[in-house]
Structure formats: structure tokens, C-alpha cells
Amino acid sequence: MDEPVDKGHPINALFLGMMMWPLRNLRKKIVPEARGRVLEIGVGTGLNFDQYRDIESLDGVEPDPHMMKRARSRAADLPFPVELAQTGAEALPYAAESFDTVVATWVLCTIPEPEAALTEMYRVLRPGGTLLYVEHTKSRFQRAARMQDRLTPLWRKLAGGCHLNRAAYHMIKAAGFDDATIKPCGREDWTLLPVYRGVASKRS
């Protein structure tokens, strides 16, 4: 699973750290909660790596070869075993019930088939395992939601396939996760990028 699956986005990879800098504190609120054997979906350039604490090991997937190159460099000196696979999340190369925690931060907006990816996340989690997520989602305010719908075709081209108008929380619930929590991170109204974080679990 080490062959590139697409040409990727070299410019996005170069500037991802800068673009995501305003959201750095949100990573600190969710990523350190990971425990045991961890799978990160869409590692990007590895911006989450230094936030992990007290984990057994980290596996990660990322389809973009430019992102993966930077992620491998960041992973080199981590104090726990790391295995990175250059592949998408819709067909994860892991056995069922392999992980204690799955981490997804700002990825459901970009994955080509998010429902299939969530089904895979559920499959590879052990019973009682946890999904930790931070995502932006479709606005619950009609005017903002309509604007998201209008802007998404252009935004996708500019932002490496990102969709402004995906209802991430509802997709997580529909995938079968239990006890899914949702907490707004900042303003919910009059923004085209309302961000939420939460925790969901797989039934024991």
C-alpha cells in the first residue's frame, strides 16, 4: 500500500502548516485523548504527531504523496512505533477490530467517499473503541448553508478537494457509532466554517 493513489496537492502540502495554524489549539484538546493502538485518518503532513501521549503505537493513512513525504519526516523521531500507509480511507489495509482509537481531524470534508471511510473506521475499531474527531461541517443556519452549497464547487478546487457543506456529525452517527458527542469550537452562526469536536464509540 505504498504506491501513490493520486498526484496530490504539492502547494497545499507546502502551506498546510500555515493554513492550519489558527486551529492548533483544537488539536491539543482532542489528540492527547488517544490511547492504546491508534489509527489516524488522513495524517496530512503530520501536524497531529507531537500531540499524542501515552499511546502504544500509531498507524496512519494519507493518499497524497506530497503530504506523506512531510509526514514521514515528522514521524522519524517520535517516541513510539509509527507505520504510515499511502492510501485512502475507503479501504483501510487493516484487519477488523485492530485499533483502540481512531483519530480524524479535518478529513471528512476531503475524503472522496466519507461514508465508506467511516464504515471502515468502525470496522477496524475494537469493541468499546473510540473515535476522536474535529471537523468543520455544514452550517445549521439556512443562509450560511446555502452559501456553503454555492461556494463548494470553487472551494474544492482551491482547497485540495475540501467540501464546505458536508454534515460530518450526521455521517458519524449514520455509520453506527454510539454515544457521539458534539461540541462547537467557536462561533456557529454567520460562518462558513463552523467547527465541532467530539467523541464517539463502537458498541462493546
CSV table of C-alpha atoms in Angstrom, one decimal:
chain,number,residue,atom,x,y,z
A,1,MET,CA,0.0,0.0,0.0
A,2,ASP,CA,2.9,2.3,-0.6
A,3,GLU,CA,2.1,3.4,-4.2
A,4,PRO,CA,0.7,6.8,-4.8
A,5,VAL,CA,-3.1,6.8,-5.4
A,6,ASP,CA,-3.2,10.2,-6.9
A,7,LYS,CA,-0.9,13.1,-7.9
A,8,GLY,CA,-1.7,15.0,-4.8
A,9,HIS,CA,-1.5,18.7,-4.0
A,10,PRO,CA,2.1,19.9,-3.6
A,11,ILE,CA,1.1,23.6,-2.9
A,12,ASN,CA,-1.4,22.5,-0.2
A,13,ALA,CA,1.3,20.3,1.3
A,14,LEU,CA,3.8,23.2,1.4
A,15,PHE,CA,1.5,25.6,3.1
A,16,LEU,CA,-0.7,23.3,5.2
A,17,GLY,CA,1.0,24.1,8.5
A,18,MET,CA,0.5,27.8,7.9
A,19,MET,CA,-3.1,27.4,6.9
A,20,MET,CA,-4.0,25.2,9.9
A,21,TRP,CA,-2.0,27.3,12.4
A,22,PRO,CA,-5.1,29.0,13.8
A,23,LEU,CA,-6.6,25.6,14.7
A,24,ARG,CA,-3.6,24.3,16.5
A,25,ASN,CA,-5.2,24.6,20.0
A,26,LEU,CA,-8.1,22.4,19.0
A,27,ARG,CA,-5.6,19.6,18.2
A,28,LYS,CA,-4.4,19.9,21.8
A,29,LYS,CA,-7.9,19.3,23.1
A,30,ILE,CA,-8.6,16.1,21.2
A,31,VAL,CA,-5.5,14.3,20.0
A,32,PRO,CA,-3.9,13.7,23.5
A,33,GLU,CA,-7.0,11.7,24.5
A,34,ALA,CA,-6.0,8.8,22.1
A,35,ARG,CA,-5.0,5.6,23.9
A,36,GLY,CA,-3.6,2.2,23.0
A,37,ARG,CA,-3.1,1.3,19.4
A,38,VAL,CA,-4.1,4.4,17.4
A,39,LEU,CA,-5.1,4.9,13.7
A,40,GLU,CA,-5.0,8.4,12.3
A,41,ILE,CA,-7.1,9.0,9.2
A,42,GLY,CA,-5.6,11.5,6.7
A,43,VAL,CA,-2.4,12.4,8.6
A,44,GLY,CA,-1.6,15.2,6.1
A,45,THR,CA,1.9,16.5,6.9
A,46,GLY,CA,1.8,15.1,10.4
A,47,LEU,CA,0.6,18.1,12.3
A,48,ASN,CA,-1.0,15.9,15.0
A,49,PHE,CA,2.0,13.7,15.7
A,50,ASP,CA,3.5,15.7,18.5
A,51,GLN,CA,0.2,15.8,20.4
A,52,TYR,CA,0.0,12.1,21.1
A,53,ARG,CA,0.6,11.0,24.7
A,54,ASP,CA,0.8,7.6,26.3
A,55,ILE,CA,-0.1,5.5,23.2
A,56,GLU,CA,1.1,2.1,22.3
A,57,SER,CA,1.6,2.7,18.6
A,58,LEU,CA,0.4,4.9,15.7
A,59,ASP,CA,-0.7,3.9,12.3
A,60,GLY,CA,-1.7,6.5,9.7
A,61,VAL,CA,-3.1,6.7,6.2
A,62,GLU,CA,-2.7,9.5,3.7
A,63,PRO,CA,-3.3,9.3,-0.1
A,64,ASP,CA,-1.4,12.5,-1.0
A,65,PRO,CA,2.3,11.7,-1.8
A,66,HIS,CA,3.4,15.3,-1.1
A,67,MET,CA,1.7,15.3,2.3
A,68,MET,CA,3.1,11.8,3.0
A,69,LYS,CA,6.7,12.8,2.4
A,70,ARG,CA,6.4,15.5,5.0
A,71,ALA,CA,4.6,13.2,7.4
A,72,ARG,CA,7.3,10.6,7.2
A,73,SER,CA,9.9,13.2,8.1
A,74,ARG,CA,7.9,14.3,11.1
A,75,ALA,CA,7.4,10.7,12.3
A,76,ALA,CA,11.1,9.8,12.3
A,77,ASP,CA,11.8,10.9,15.8
A,78,LEU,CA,8.5,10.0,17.6
A,79,PRO,CA,8.9,8.0,20.9
A,80,PHE,CA,6.5,5.2,19.8
A,81,PRO,CA,6.2,2.9,16.8
A,82,VAL,CA,4.8,4.5,13.7
A,83,GLU,CA,3.6,2.9,10.4
A,84,LEU,CA,2.3,5.1,7.6
A,85,ALA,CA,0.5,3.9,4.5
A,86,GLN,CA,0.0,5.9,1.4
A,87,THR,CA,-3.6,5.0,0.7
A,88,GLY,CA,-7.1,6.4,1.1
A,89,ALA,CA,-9.5,5.7,4.0
A,90,GLU,CA,-12.3,4.0,1.9
A,91,ALA,CA,-10.5,0.6,2.0
A,92,LEU,CA,-8.2,0.5,5.0
A,93,PRO,CA,-5.4,-2.1,4.9
A,94,TYR,CA,-6.0,-3.4,8.4
A,95,ALA,CA,-7.8,-6.3,10.0
A,96,ALA,CA,-11.2,-5.8,11.7
A,97,GLU,CA,-11.0,-4.7,15.4
A,98,SER,CA,-7.3,-3.7,15.2
A,99,PHE,CA,-7.3,-0.4,17.0
A,100,ASP,CA,-8.3,1.1,20.3
A,101,THR,CA,-8.6,4.7,19.0
A,102,VAL,CA,-9.3,6.3,15.6
A,103,VAL,CA,-8.4,9.9,15.1
A,104,ALA,CA,-9.9,12.1,12.4
A,105,THR,CA,-9.2,15.8,12.3
A,106,TRP,CA,-10.5,17.9,9.4
A,107,VAL,CA,-10.6,15.0,6.9
A,108,LEU,CA,-14.3,14.1,6.4
A,109,CYS,CA,-14.6,17.2,4.3
A,110,THR,CA,-12.0,16.0,1.8
A,111,ILE,CA,-12.3,12.2,1.6
A,112,PRO,CA,-13.9,11.3,-1.7
A,113,GLU,CA,-16.3,8.8,-0.2
A,114,PRO,CA,-16.7,9.8,3.5
A,115,GLU,CA,-19.5,7.3,4.3
A,116,ALA,CA,-17.3,4.4,3.1
A,117,ALA,CA,-14.4,5.7,5.1
A,118,LEU,CA,-16.5,5.9,8.3
A,119,THR,CA,-17.7,2.4,7.7
A,120,GLU,CA,-14.0,1.3,7.5
A,121,MET,CA,-13.2,3.3,10.7
A,122,TYR,CA,-15.9,1.5,12.5
A,123,ARG,CA,-14.7,-1.9,11.2
A,124,VAL,CA,-11.1,-1.5,12.3
A,125,LEU,CA,-12.1,-0.3,15.8
A,126,ARG,CA,-12.2,-2.8,18.6
A,127,PRO,CA,-15.5,-3.1,20.5
A,128,GLY,CA,-15.5,-0.3,23.0
A,129,GLY,CA,-13.0,1.6,20.9
A,130,THR,CA,-13.2,5.4,20.4
A,131,LEU,CA,-13.4,7.7,17.5
A,132,LEU,CA,-11.9,11.2,18.3
A,133,TYR,CA,-12.8,13.9,15.8
A,134,VAL,CA,-12.6,17.6,14.9
A,135,GLU,CA,-14.4,18.6,11.8
A,136,HIS,CA,-16.0,21.5,10.1
A,137,THR,CA,-19.5,20.8,8.9
A,138,LYS,CA,-22.5,22.1,7.1
A,139,SER,CA,-24.0,25.1,8.9
A,140,ARG,CA,-27.2,24.6,10.8
A,141,PHE,CA,-28.3,28.1,9.7
A,142,GLN,CA,-30.1,28.1,6.4
A,143,ARG,CA,-28.4,31.2,4.8
A,144,ALA,CA,-24.9,30.1,5.6
A,145,ALA,CA,-25.7,26.5,4.5
A,146,ARG,CA,-27.0,27.8,1.1
A,147,MET,CA,-23.8,29.9,0.7
A,148,GLN,CA,-21.7,26.8,1.5
A,149,ASP,CA,-23.6,24.9,-1.2
A,150,ARG,CA,-22.9,27.6,-3.7
A,151,LEU,CA,-19.2,28.0,-2.9
A,152,THR,CA,-18.3,24.3,-2.5
A,153,PRO,CA,-17.5,23.7,-6.3
A,154,LEU,CA,-15.0,26.5,-6.3
A,155,TRP,CA,-13.7,25.8,-2.8
A,156,ARG,CA,-13.0,22.2,-3.7
A,157,LYS,CA,-10.6,23.3,-6.5
A,158,LEU,CA,-8.8,25.8,-4.3
A,159,ALA,CA,-8.6,23.7,-1.1
A,160,GLY,CA,-7.5,20.3,-2.3
A,161,GLY,CA,-10.9,18.7,-2.6
A,162,CYS,CA,-12.4,20.1,0.7
A,163,HIS,CA,-16.2,20.4,0.8
A,164,LEU,CA,-17.7,23.2,2.8
A,165,ASN,CA,-21.1,21.6,3.0
A,166,ARG,CA,-20.7,18.1,4.5
A,167,ALA,CA,-22.6,17.2,7.6
A,168,ALA,CA,-19.8,15.4,9.4
A,169,TYR,CA,-21.6,14.7,12.7
A,170,HIS,CA,-24.6,13.2,11.0
A,171,MET,CA,-22.4,11.0,8.9
A,172,ILE,CA,-20.6,9.7,12.0
A,173,LYS,CA,-24.0,8.8,13.6
A,174,ALA,CA,-25.2,7.1,10.4
A,175,ALA,CA,-22.0,4.9,10.4
A,176,GLY,CA,-23.2,3.2,13.6
A,177,PHE,CA,-21.1,4.9,16.2
A,178,ASP,CA,-22.7,5.2,19.7
A,179,ASP,CA,-22.7,8.0,22.2
A,180,ALA,CA,-21.4,10.5,19.7
A,181,THR,CA,-20.9,13.9,21.4
A,182,ILE,CA,-20.6,17.2,19.6
A,183,LYS,CA,-19.2,20.5,20.9
A,184,PRO,CA,-18.9,23.7,19.0
A,185,CYS,CA,-15.4,25.2,18.7
A,186,GLY,CA,-16.0,28.9,18.4
A,187,ARG,CA,-18.9,30.6,16.6
A,188,GLU,CA,-21.7,28.6,15.0
A,189,ASP,CA,-23.6,31.4,13.3
A,190,TRP,CA,-22.5,33.6,10.4
A,191,THR,CA,-19.5,31.5,9.5
A,192,LEU,CA,-18.9,29.2,6.5
A,193,LEU,CA,-16.6,27.0,8.6
A,194,PRO,CA,-18.3,26.0,11.8
A,195,VAL,CA,-16.0,23.6,13.6
A,196,TYR,CA,-17.0,20.9,16.1
A,197,ARG,CA,-15.2,18.3,18.1
A,198,GLY,CA,-16.4,15.2,19.7
A,199,VAL,CA,-16.0,11.6,20.7
A,200,ALA,CA,-17.9,8.5,19.5
A,201,SER,CA,-17.6,4.8,20.4
A,202,LYS,CA,-18.1,1.4,18.9
A,203,ARG,CA,-20.6,-0.8,20.8
A,204,SER,CA,-18.9,-3.4,23.0
